[in-house]
XYZ file of C-alpha atoms in Angstrom:
684
model
C 22.943 -31.405 6.462
C 23.955 -31.131 2.774
C 21.618 -29.236 0.430
C 20.988 -30.479 -2.951
C 22.419 -28.271 -5.862
C 20.001 -30.146 -8.464
C 16.988 -27.978 -7.347
C 17.481 -24.209 -7.337
C 14.927 -24.038 -4.542
C 17.390 -26.019 -2.291
C 20.541 -24.293 -3.278
C 22.094 -21.353 -1.144
C 20.541 -18.070 -2.525
C 20.693 -14.408 -1.640
C 17.076 -13.917 -3.136
C 14.370 -16.006 -4.791
C 15.714 -17.522 -7.776
C 12.578 -17.297 -9.864
C 14.064 -17.394 -13.443
C 15.635 -21.091 -12.533
C 12.636 -22.463 -10.843
C 10.312 -24.773 -12.769
C 7.143 -25.919 -11.459
C 8.749 -29.596 -11.165
C 11.036 -28.301 -8.526
C 8.212 -27.526 -6.040
C 7.283 -30.638 -4.877
C 10.654 -32.265 -4.481
C 11.857 -28.967 -2.570
C 8.981 -29.220 -0.134
C 9.628 -32.864 0.698
C 13.386 -32.291 1.196
C 12.716 -29.309 3.005
C 10.227 -31.166 5.291
C 12.921 -33.672 5.810
C 15.482 -31.215 6.719
C 12.927 -29.501 9.362
C 12.179 -32.944 10.923
C 15.921 -33.760 11.368
C 16.408 -30.174 12.846
C 13.119 -31.086 15.347
C 14.639 -34.464 15.959
C 17.980 -32.887 17.467
C 15.743 -31.064 20.064
C 13.995 -34.121 21.119
C 16.792 -36.489 21.094
C 19.115 -33.905 23.251
C 20.342 -35.620 26.430
C 20.533 -32.101 28.138
C 18.158 -30.895 30.257
C 15.836 -28.455 28.159
C 16.821 -24.752 28.344
C 15.419 -21.676 26.571
C 18.349 -21.873 24.205
C 18.696 -25.629 23.177
C 14.886 -25.842 22.910
C 13.070 -22.630 22.401
C 15.710 -20.916 20.359
C 16.597 -23.922 18.459
C 12.743 -24.675 17.461
C 12.526 -20.880 16.479
C 15.415 -21.262 13.860
C 14.394 -24.683 12.508
C 12.614 -25.156 9.183
C 14.175 -21.975 7.674
C 14.461 -23.600 4.230
C 10.880 -24.848 4.350
C 9.861 -21.266 5.030
C 11.594 -20.046 1.982
C 10.149 -22.611 -0.219
C 6.691 -22.196 1.285
C 6.727 -18.134 0.878
C 8.149 -18.480 -2.708
C 5.570 -20.824 -3.798
C 2.684 -19.659 -2.191
C 3.169 -16.141 -3.426
C 3.381 -17.578 -6.768
C 0.007 -19.122 -6.400
C -1.447 -15.816 -5.772
C 0.388 -13.608 -7.984
C 1.397 -15.801 -10.891
C -0.553 -18.830 -10.705
C -1.654 -21.538 -13.495
C -3.303 -24.995 -13.427
C -0.047 -26.897 -12.714
C 0.960 -24.615 -9.761
C -2.620 -24.895 -8.417
C -2.415 -28.641 -8.622
C 0.925 -28.815 -6.843
C -0.821 -26.522 -4.086
C -3.338 -29.085 -3.527
C -0.750 -31.810 -3.178
C 1.656 -30.161 -0.877
C -0.891 -28.237 1.282
C -1.930 -31.518 3.247
C 1.983 -32.218 3.412
C 2.452 -29.071 5.149
C -0.471 -29.426 7.304
C 0.548 -32.802 8.262
C 4.321 -31.569 9.114
C 2.695 -28.892 11.085
C 0.909 -31.223 13.263
C 3.843 -33.655 13.475
C 5.612 -30.583 15.100
C 2.680 -29.291 17.404
C 1.577 -32.922 18.641
C 4.977 -34.273 19.082
C 4.945 -35.107 22.778
C 8.536 -35.238 23.546
C 8.754 -31.794 21.860
C 6.085 -30.484 23.884
C 7.463 -31.828 27.103
C 10.558 -29.978 26.693
C 8.884 -26.629 25.664
C 6.571 -26.976 28.684
C 9.501 -27.712 31.034
C 11.034 -24.448 29.861
C 7.828 -22.696 30.066
C 7.120 -23.594 33.730
C 10.549 -22.363 34.578
C 9.984 -18.752 32.789
C 9.638 -16.604 36.195
C 12.892 -17.979 37.363
C 14.742 -17.507 34.136
C 16.705 -14.419 33.360
C 14.824 -13.672 29.840
C 14.486 -10.559 27.859
C 11.225 -9.084 27.130
C 11.275 -10.602 23.820
C 12.360 -13.912 24.902
C 9.444 -14.155 27.271
C 6.997 -13.422 24.833
C 8.715 -16.059 22.405
C 8.553 -18.757 25.080
C 4.913 -17.740 25.746
C 3.891 -17.836 22.083
C 5.905 -21.200 21.556
C 4.149 -22.632 24.239
C 0.906 -21.417 23.382
C 1.240 -22.811 19.828
C 1.249 -26.295 21.234
C -1.284 -26.086 24.246
C -3.703 -24.160 21.808
C -3.466 -26.398 18.881
C -3.889 -30.168 20.491
C -0.693 -31.185 22.269
C -2.590 -31.896 25.383
C -5.163 -34.001 23.485
C -5.404 -37.928 23.635
C -4.094 -39.641 20.730
C -7.529 -40.464 19.151
C -8.394 -36.757 19.299
C -4.866 -35.850 17.776
C -5.820 -38.082 15.011
C -9.198 -36.237 14.573
C -7.531 -32.933 14.483
C -5.038 -34.042 11.771
C -7.621 -34.727 9.536
C -9.482 -31.592 10.063
C -6.566 -29.448 9.192
C -5.687 -31.541 6.398
C -9.193 -31.001 4.895
C -9.092 -27.387 6.018
C -5.818 -26.704 4.008
C -7.190 -28.299 0.605
C -10.520 -26.519 0.925
C -9.267 -22.919 1.217
C -7.074 -23.562 -1.632
C -10.133 -24.778 -3.680
C -11.995 -21.878 -2.552
C -9.462 -19.415 -3.893
C -8.922 -21.100 -7.115
C -12.749 -21.210 -7.966
C -12.741 -17.183 -7.213
C -9.880 -16.772 -9.718
C -11.493 -18.925 -12.320
C -14.735 -17.143 -11.920
C -13.026 -13.856 -12.418
C -11.059 -15.079 -15.407
C -13.988 -16.617 -17.298
C -16.312 -13.712 -17.284
C -16.096 -10.949 -20.054
C -18.624 -8.355 -20.876
C -17.949 -7.682 -24.937
C -19.654 -4.468 -26.086
C -19.634 -3.916 -29.833
C -21.819 -0.916 -30.084
C -19.958 2.482 -29.213
C -23.172 3.890 -28.007
C -23.280 1.501 -25.031
C -20.010 3.104 -23.914
C -21.668 6.378 -23.121
C -20.324 7.989 -19.972
C -16.827 6.327 -20.039
C -13.688 8.228 -20.125
C -11.537 7.909 -23.018
C -8.728 6.039 -21.100
C -11.111 3.248 -19.779
C -12.612 2.650 -23.410
C -8.981 2.422 -24.537
C -7.880 0.121 -22.120
C -11.194 -2.171 -22.984
C -10.401 -1.777 -26.666
C -6.680 -3.299 -25.854
C -8.071 -6.086 -23.827
C -10.486 -7.126 -26.804
C -7.283 -7.003 -28.961
C -5.700 -9.142 -26.687
C -8.344 -11.866 -26.941
C -8.544 -11.320 -30.655
C -12.006 -9.790 -30.742
C -13.709 -6.694 -32.173
C -15.057 -4.109 -29.711
C -14.457 -3.572 -26.155
C -14.006 -6.102 -23.261
C -14.670 -5.487 -19.659
C -13.902 -7.898 -16.794
C -14.379 -8.447 -13.279
C -10.694 -7.328 -12.588
C -11.055 -4.318 -10.348
C -9.436 -1.700 -12.973
C -11.964 -2.747 -15.531
C -15.039 -3.267 -13.381
C -14.835 -0.256 -11.021
C -14.716 2.450 -13.884
C -17.424 0.665 -15.548
C -19.699 0.736 -12.544
C -18.727 4.222 -11.889
C -19.074 5.991 -15.529
C -21.236 3.737 -17.657
C -24.507 5.025 -18.348
C -26.275 1.888 -19.695
C -28.077 0.826 -16.472
C -28.464 -2.521 -18.004
C -25.162 -3.386 -18.670
C -24.021 -2.079 -15.337
C -26.455 -4.610 -13.899
C -25.044 -7.366 -16.114
C -21.305 -6.786 -14.758
C -22.586 -6.261 -11.234
C -24.551 -9.631 -11.198
C -21.383 -11.465 -12.580
C -19.119 -10.000 -9.970
C -21.492 -10.710 -7.096
C -22.277 -14.140 -8.155
C -18.529 -15.468 -8.133
C -18.697 -19.076 -6.648
C -22.515 -19.250 -6.426
C -23.579 -20.765 -9.914
C -24.273 -24.147 -8.596
C -21.481 -25.464 -11.045
C -18.141 -26.884 -10.972
C -16.874 -23.540 -9.452
C -19.454 -23.275 -6.851
C -18.222 -22.568 -3.385
C -21.237 -23.300 -1.325
C -20.429 -26.590 -0.163
C -16.723 -25.386 0.136
C -18.054 -22.581 2.629
C -20.146 -25.036 4.721
C -17.375 -27.482 4.947
C -14.906 -24.754 6.191
C -17.008 -23.344 8.732
C -18.077 -26.489 10.251
C -14.687 -27.889 10.184
C -13.331 -24.726 12.042
C -15.894 -25.182 14.495
C -15.336 -28.973 14.939
C -11.616 -27.901 15.425
C -12.490 -25.303 18.007
C -14.565 -27.785 20.196
C -11.897 -30.263 19.870
C -9.569 -27.839 21.259
C -11.980 -26.837 24.153
C -13.171 -23.585 22.705
C -16.844 -22.565 22.431
C -16.594 -21.586 18.765
C -13.925 -20.721 16.045
C -14.078 -17.248 17.101
C -13.311 -17.849 20.888
C -10.472 -19.779 19.653
C -9.029 -17.008 17.275
C -9.705 -14.101 19.473
C -8.107 -15.526 22.672
C -4.809 -14.441 20.982
C -6.060 -10.986 19.662
C -6.522 -7.690 21.322
C -10.365 -7.967 21.264
C -9.882 -11.298 23.406
C -13.515 -12.380 23.033
C -16.668 -12.624 20.306
C -18.686 -10.437 22.910
C -16.211 -7.662 22.786
C -15.971 -7.916 18.917
C -20.035 -7.722 18.702
C -19.993 -4.844 20.997
C -17.629 -2.881 19.206
C -19.319 -3.434 15.828
C -22.812 -2.931 17.475
C -21.602 0.319 18.994
C -20.213 1.457 15.691
C -23.410 0.472 13.802
C -25.432 2.695 16.331
C -23.232 5.676 15.589
C -23.052 4.987 11.618
C -26.435 3.873 10.659
C -28.152 7.173 11.128
C -25.859 8.669 8.933
C -25.559 5.947 6.282
C -29.343 6.048 6.112
C -29.425 9.678 5.390
C -26.795 9.404 2.867
C -28.667 6.858 1.084
C -31.919 8.720 1.080
C -29.968 11.554 -0.533
C -28.221 9.449 -3.208
C -31.789 7.763 -3.783
C -33.540 11.233 -4.278
C -30.766 12.576 -6.252
C -30.889 9.463 -8.989
C -34.624 9.803 -8.844
C -34.586 13.743 -9.824
C -31.705 13.070 -12.290
C -33.015 9.894 -14.184
C -36.166 9.112 -12.562
C -35.147 6.044 -10.977
C -37.915 4.016 -9.144
C -35.549 2.203 -6.812
C -31.690 2.436 -6.267
C -30.115 -0.831 -6.814
C -26.551 -2.132 -5.828
C -25.190 -1.433 -9.602
C -26.596 2.165 -9.301
C -24.425 2.902 -6.258
C -21.005 3.877 -7.681
C -22.533 5.588 -10.728
C -25.124 7.932 -8.932
C -22.371 8.161 -6.081
C -19.794 9.509 -8.422
C -22.363 11.975 -10.178
C -23.510 13.287 -6.662
C -19.894 13.831 -5.568
C -19.397 15.634 -8.850
C -22.129 17.965 -8.084
C -21.193 18.437 -4.451
C -17.459 18.834 -4.865
C -16.909 19.488 -8.271
C -14.694 16.240 -8.048
C -14.182 13.818 -10.635
C -11.762 11.108 -10.542
C -10.890 11.250 -14.121
C -9.741 14.877 -13.439
C -7.460 13.591 -10.574
C -5.906 10.737 -12.531
C -3.579 12.626 -14.556
C -1.901 13.969 -11.549
C -1.209 10.458 -10.212
C 1.185 8.618 -12.686
C 2.016 5.307 -11.087
C 5.875 6.056 -11.387
C 5.204 9.745 -9.790
C 3.462 8.191 -6.981
C 5.897 5.430 -6.288
C 8.570 8.159 -6.069
C 6.316 10.187 -3.732
C 5.824 7.376 -1.405
C 9.594 6.784 -1.261
C 10.038 10.607 -0.390
C 7.300 10.307 2.182
C 9.355 7.134 3.713
C 12.381 9.257 3.385
C 11.117 12.179 5.260
C 9.496 9.939 8.143
C 12.256 7.579 8.400
C 15.267 8.509 6.424
C 15.009 5.473 4.109
C 16.380 5.375 0.444
C 15.062 3.401 -2.160
C 17.235 2.596 -5.273
C 15.676 0.472 -8.134
C 17.831 -2.573 -8.827
C 17.897 -4.892 -11.990
C 20.018 -7.803 -10.964
C 17.419 -9.115 -8.650
C 15.489 -12.044 -9.948
C 11.756 -11.687 -10.540
C 8.680 -14.142 -11.416
C 7.411 -11.684 -13.936
C 8.493 -8.580 -16.086
C 5.958 -6.284 -14.349
C 7.663 -6.961 -11.157
C 10.151 -4.226 -9.845
C 12.967 -4.418 -7.260
C 14.498 -1.898 -4.768
C 17.184 -1.776 -2.470
C 16.270 -0.135 0.499
C 19.186 1.666 2.539
C 19.308 3.816 5.655
C 20.855 7.434 6.029
C 24.326 5.740 6.680
C 23.659 3.431 3.549
C 23.403 0.341 5.592
C 21.107 -2.123 3.760
C 17.300 -2.008 5.483
C 15.342 -4.320 2.955
C 14.860 -5.689 -0.553
C 11.556 -4.608 -1.775
C 9.449 -6.220 -4.520
C 6.553 -4.328 -6.352
C 4.062 -5.936 -8.535
C 1.403 -3.458 -9.711
C -0.873 -4.574 -12.717
C -3.470 -7.454 -12.940
C -3.179 -10.272 -15.488
C -4.955 -13.736 -15.633
C -2.772 -15.733 -13.012
C -3.009 -13.171 -10.462
C -5.903 -12.885 -7.823
C -7.859 -9.742 -7.200
C -6.956 -7.317 -4.666
C -3.677 -5.979 -3.022
C -1.531 -7.620 -0.074
C 1.741 -7.318 1.231
C 3.890 -10.687 1.613
C 7.412 -11.517 3.131
C 10.006 -13.885 1.557
C 12.265 -13.650 4.131
C 11.530 -12.010 7.532
C 14.321 -9.905 9.515
C 15.948 -11.742 12.339
C 19.446 -11.947 14.288
C 21.230 -15.301 14.393
C 24.870 -15.632 15.109
C 25.359 -11.800 15.700
C 24.147 -11.293 12.162
C 21.229 -9.178 11.474
C 19.381 -10.819 8.202
C 17.310 -8.044 6.548
C 13.994 -8.737 5.215
C 12.701 -9.240 1.570
C 9.394 -7.600 1.419
C 6.756 -7.442 -1.410
C 3.633 -5.751 -2.473
C 1.208 -7.017 -4.972
C -1.470 -4.872 -6.568
C -3.997 -4.686 -9.156
C -3.748 -1.215 -10.731
C -4.808 0.448 -14.079
C -2.543 -0.719 -16.782
C -0.801 1.801 -19.097
C -1.836 1.842 -22.653
C -0.111 2.729 -25.771
C -1.702 6.392 -25.397
C -1.079 6.910 -21.820
C 1.068 5.796 -18.560
C -0.602 3.917 -15.964
C -2.624 6.757 -14.277
C -3.967 5.828 -10.748
C -7.495 6.709 -9.438
C -7.412 8.456 -5.882
C -8.882 5.071 -4.476
C -5.504 3.284 -6.066
C -3.304 6.035 -4.631
C -4.559 5.209 -1.141
C -4.351 1.372 -1.838
C -0.611 1.853 -2.501
C -0.040 3.686 0.482
C -1.901 1.190 2.561
C -0.001 -1.702 1.272
C 3.304 0.351 1.534
C 2.426 0.854 5.196
C 2.430 -2.697 5.777
C 5.755 -3.150 3.720
C 7.424 -0.364 6.118
C 6.187 -2.536 9.192
C 8.225 -5.512 7.680
C 11.142 -3.490 6.179
C 11.830 -1.637 9.603
C 11.623 -4.724 11.679
C 14.443 -5.145 14.344
C 14.042 -8.192 16.488
C 15.794 -11.312 17.110
C 13.321 -13.900 16.504
C 11.663 -14.244 13.125
C 8.360 -15.478 14.369
C 8.135 -12.119 16.124
C 9.154 -9.889 13.341
C 7.646 -7.298 11.260
C 3.994 -7.745 10.662
C 3.743 -10.879 13.070
C 1.545 -9.264 15.560
C -1.835 -9.656 16.707
C -4.205 -9.512 13.846
C -6.436 -6.695 15.090
C -3.002 -4.609 15.071
C -1.686 -5.499 11.907
C -3.685 -2.743 9.965
C -2.395 0.344 12.139
C 0.930 0.949 10.166
C -1.047 0.413 6.660
C -4.296 2.389 7.476
C -2.254 5.119 9.320
C -0.035 5.604 5.992
C -3.382 6.373 3.972
C -3.736 9.570 5.955
C -0.798 11.259 4.123
C -2.691 10.905 0.745
C -5.230 13.782 2.018
C -2.463 16.154 3.141
C -1.301 18.908 0.978
C 2.128 18.938 2.357
C 2.461 15.097 1.138
C 0.361 15.526 -2.339
C 2.634 18.100 -3.551
C 5.581 15.982 -3.371
C 4.216 13.488 -6.187
C 0.945 14.607 -7.603
C 2.078 16.413 -10.777
C 0.394 16.318 -13.872
C 1.857 13.777 -16.208
C 1.929 15.805 -19.316
C 2.404 19.490 -18.010
C 3.990 18.572 -14.708
C 1.962 20.973 -13.104
C 1.900 20.313 -9.418
C -1.601 19.401 -8.235
C -3.452 22.807 -7.378
C -4.680 23.618 -3.939
C -8.098 23.735 -4.919
C -8.128 20.271 -5.962
C -6.388 19.262 -2.730
C -9.252 21.121 -0.808
C -12.005 19.235 -2.726
C -10.112 15.905 -2.110
C -10.207 16.663 1.607
C -13.677 18.048 1.525
C -14.729 14.904 -0.296
C -12.750 12.528 1.944
C -16.077 12.033 4.247
C -18.271 11.732 1.379
C -20.770 8.799 2.061
C -18.612 7.792 5.077
C -21.643 6.616 6.999
C -22.453 4.285 4.195
C -18.812 2.744 3.841
C -18.581 2.575 7.499
C -21.729 0.553 7.518
C -20.410 -1.561 4.868
C -17.077 -2.553 6.569
C -19.558 -3.421 9.821
C -21.553 -5.583 7.627
C -18.484 -7.713 6.549
C -17.352 -7.978 10.159
C -21.013 -8.994 11.394
C -20.907 -11.729 8.390
C -17.572 -12.905 9.477
C -18.794 -13.370 13.061
C -22.052 -14.800 11.815
C -20.184 -17.742 10.256
C -17.335 -18.336 12.984
C -19.056 -17.064 16.257
C -21.917 -19.956 16.214
C -22.301 -23.677 15.736
C -22.755 -23.463 12.312
C -23.808 -27.202 11.793
C -27.608 -26.018 11.384
C -26.885 -23.780 8.416
C -27.984 -25.410 5.347
C -28.864 -22.153 3.110
C -25.890 -20.028 2.736
C -27.812 -17.256 0.984
C -30.369 -16.942 3.753
C -27.765 -17.281 6.584
C -25.989 -14.451 4.779
C -29.238 -12.171 4.084
C -30.034 -12.622 7.813
C -26.412 -11.498 8.706
C -26.612 -8.292 6.618
C -30.326 -7.520 7.724
C -29.388 -4.980 10.392
C -26.958 -2.962 8.010
C -29.194 -3.399 4.783
C -29.776 -0.349 2.564
C -30.130 -1.748 -0.960
C -32.720 -4.307 -2.022
C -31.135 -7.890 -2.119
C -30.143 -9.139 -5.166
C -31.256 -13.130 -5.377
C -28.518 -14.032 -7.772
C -25.652 -12.722 -5.580
C -24.022 -13.977 -2.636
C -20.866 -12.320 -0.943
C -19.803 -15.321 1.272
C -18.949 -17.436 -1.727
C -16.112 -15.165 -2.705
C -15.290 -13.698 0.603
C -11.659 -14.357 0.210
C -10.450 -12.581 3.331
C -12.136 -15.116 5.752
C -12.205 -18.331 3.626
C -8.816 -18.141 2.023
C -7.086 -15.476 3.776
C -6.128 -15.064 7.569
C -9.188 -13.000 8.444
C -11.677 -15.603 9.777
C -12.981 -13.902 13.126
C -10.832 -10.958 12.316
C -12.355 -8.707 9.659
C -13.405 -6.289 12.563
C -9.818 -5.612 12.716
C -10.059 -3.073 9.758
C -12.446 -0.890 11.907
C -10.507 -1.645 15.143
C -7.280 -0.342 13.626
C -9.010 2.614 12.254
C -9.531 3.605 15.715
C -5.716 3.321 16.594
C -4.739 4.821 13.120
C -6.884 7.956 13.558
C -5.463 8.537 16.974
C -2.004 8.198 15.908
C -2.324 10.542 12.688
C -3.956 13.155 15.068
C -0.666 12.798 17.140
C 1.286 13.526 13.915
C -0.944 16.519 12.873
C -0.511 18.133 16.352
C 3.353 17.805 15.822
C 3.409 17.920 11.897
C 3.023 15.187 9.594
C 6.567 14.900 8.651
C 7.672 15.154 12.477
C 10.915 13.288 12.588
C 10.410 12.853 16.448
C 6.945 11.360 16.204
C 7.847 9.098 13.197
C 10.953 7.842 15.161
C 8.876 7.229 18.329
C 6.371 5.179 15.993
C 9.201 3.379 14.491
C 11.049 2.451 17.600
C 7.904 1.667 19.593
C 5.534 0.069 17.139
C 7.167 -0.775 13.512
C 10.599 -2.186 14.706
C 8.954 -4.078 17.530
C 6.843 -6.338 15.979
C 5.125 -8.911 18.116
C 7.642 -8.696 21.032
C 5.048 -7.179 23.370
C 1.391 -6.960 23.818
C 0.368 -4.358 21.060
C -1.608 -2.320 23.697
C 1.671 -1.897 25.582
C 3.582 -0.878 22.468
C 0.826 1.629 21.380
C 0.841 3.192 24.797
C 4.548 3.400 24.932
C 4.374 5.352 21.568
C 1.188 7.437 22.200
C 1.305 7.828 26.048
C -2.295 6.941 26.561
C -4.504 4.498 24.975
C -6.325 5.187 21.741
C -9.427 7.791 21.991
C -12.304 6.471 19.521
C -13.428 9.873 19.210
C -10.583 10.611 16.857
C -11.984 8.243 14.208
C -15.443 9.464 14.476
C -14.391 13.057 14.097
C -12.001 12.217 11.048
C -14.999 10.215 9.715
C -17.468 13.156 9.981
C -19.781 10.951 11.658
C -20.189 13.123 15.030
C -21.055 16.046 12.797
C -23.778 13.914 10.921
C -25.176 12.424 14.010
C -25.660 15.903 15.456
C -27.099 17.305 11.980
C -29.546 14.375 11.914
C -30.642 15.096 15.434
C -30.919 18.789 14.913
């Protein structure tokens, strides 16, 4: 089918033509790409040949490539460089995409061809990857309504259409809430405790907004240092209340009804498809398999983490009382007194570490780590089009200079970018007509900006975040499969965090840190004493951190593992879900659910537990590296061959056991987290 040359999104291109794209190009590109995809599907359903793996499953797999490209470009921009017009387009095209998806899934003739091939699976001479693709294609239909009656299919379409717009609206509200709040400080005494670099950034923000003084926002590089260092407790409270109340103001940006509508529609959808709850639907295609297993997993972790967390909380509370005569420790005190206690216990201050973590040095370091593990080379290139001047691009090659991937990196916050950090794919890796198409991978972060006086100096937490997202990126870059839907990070959701969380471990190792942790002024390599302090402090408040993650997983399951139709009060429901993990006094003005983008906008509904689930895998994996050397090429090659390159071609536990030789041992996580020691100490 001919492709229009009037629209850069519909032209042939080697990489996304960002500078040529105008907002008015998007909707026509979506409409045309959907037409092309429909024609490709029609060729499958109208075929007079008997359905085979090649003419049905493979043809279906490679249909819609143009639509996938347009979709990936547009929705990354909607997250990383959005504006009112893009958000309006998103609201218009999301129902169209939902409708198209249902047109495919609910296409009776197409399903019959897929089903015919599926029922022949055992008699067909298929590779392991082909069997997985066939299984996944059949389930995509059978799990999502292909067997429903016509009236039920119509109901499903309406639900999916509503969900597609509600999740977008949820995210738009969170971003708008983040952007509309600012804390303007005009008295220098109110900045007491804040490092000079933080004050410099806040002053620059004020100048950008044509105001006198210092402005702090709800963006992480501004919010977190203020909460950690500002001595003024009332101002910490003001900022914390604003952060915790996003989407919870009973105004035009309120997300309470969006949350209720989303969870009820998800429940109705699951019931329509024959599942008990949304969680049952989701977990059928996860390693955990059932809600009961997730709840049991979280409950077991809770039993082990809570005593340690309670002990840590009591210690912190007593410390705050002794230091500043605080009557009751509140949530806006946590980071402030936690930082002071950490400094006292370990003589470790994030501000003293930051000079060793200049962003450019950390980037070079992470590339060197990837080179030592996987023999990858990264060269910055400047001819690749980007959507913002901040975005850097790199050509990734192997030891023989063969292309591996195109890598985009976007590091700093701005008004059009949502909070957090994520990895995305513009083009997946796949093989077609004997050509191996290499992937285009992107990571997007929100790190401390450079100022006129200092370069971008990362906190240690930002360093681990960069390693985390780069771990995801490596999973995408090193993909080596035939089919795009099984490539890279297209794996079970509770397996996808393994490569990312595993790579964070290198941030704590002297052998790795000395590669890139160099003082930005003196060029001094980070002293061994500081590395020892980092390692000693790595388990600081691990009990409370674990309890926090458990609480998020339990909140997620509380929304999605039940019939939510009787829930009327979001805050009351959330408080009940948090009760088993509660340490701090409740804040009536705050509600996490109304800004919990992971589960209401991202893909983590019924899946937030996977962060802790994957920690079991990553601790066990890194223990294997430690036994053989953290830069062991042999272990790295095995991890690459059996995990990173294989994507979703086999069940994740099969892949993991092939790499590790056995199932993961939870003790590795408990040992690394120091929870086993803390439990023993508490019992003693």
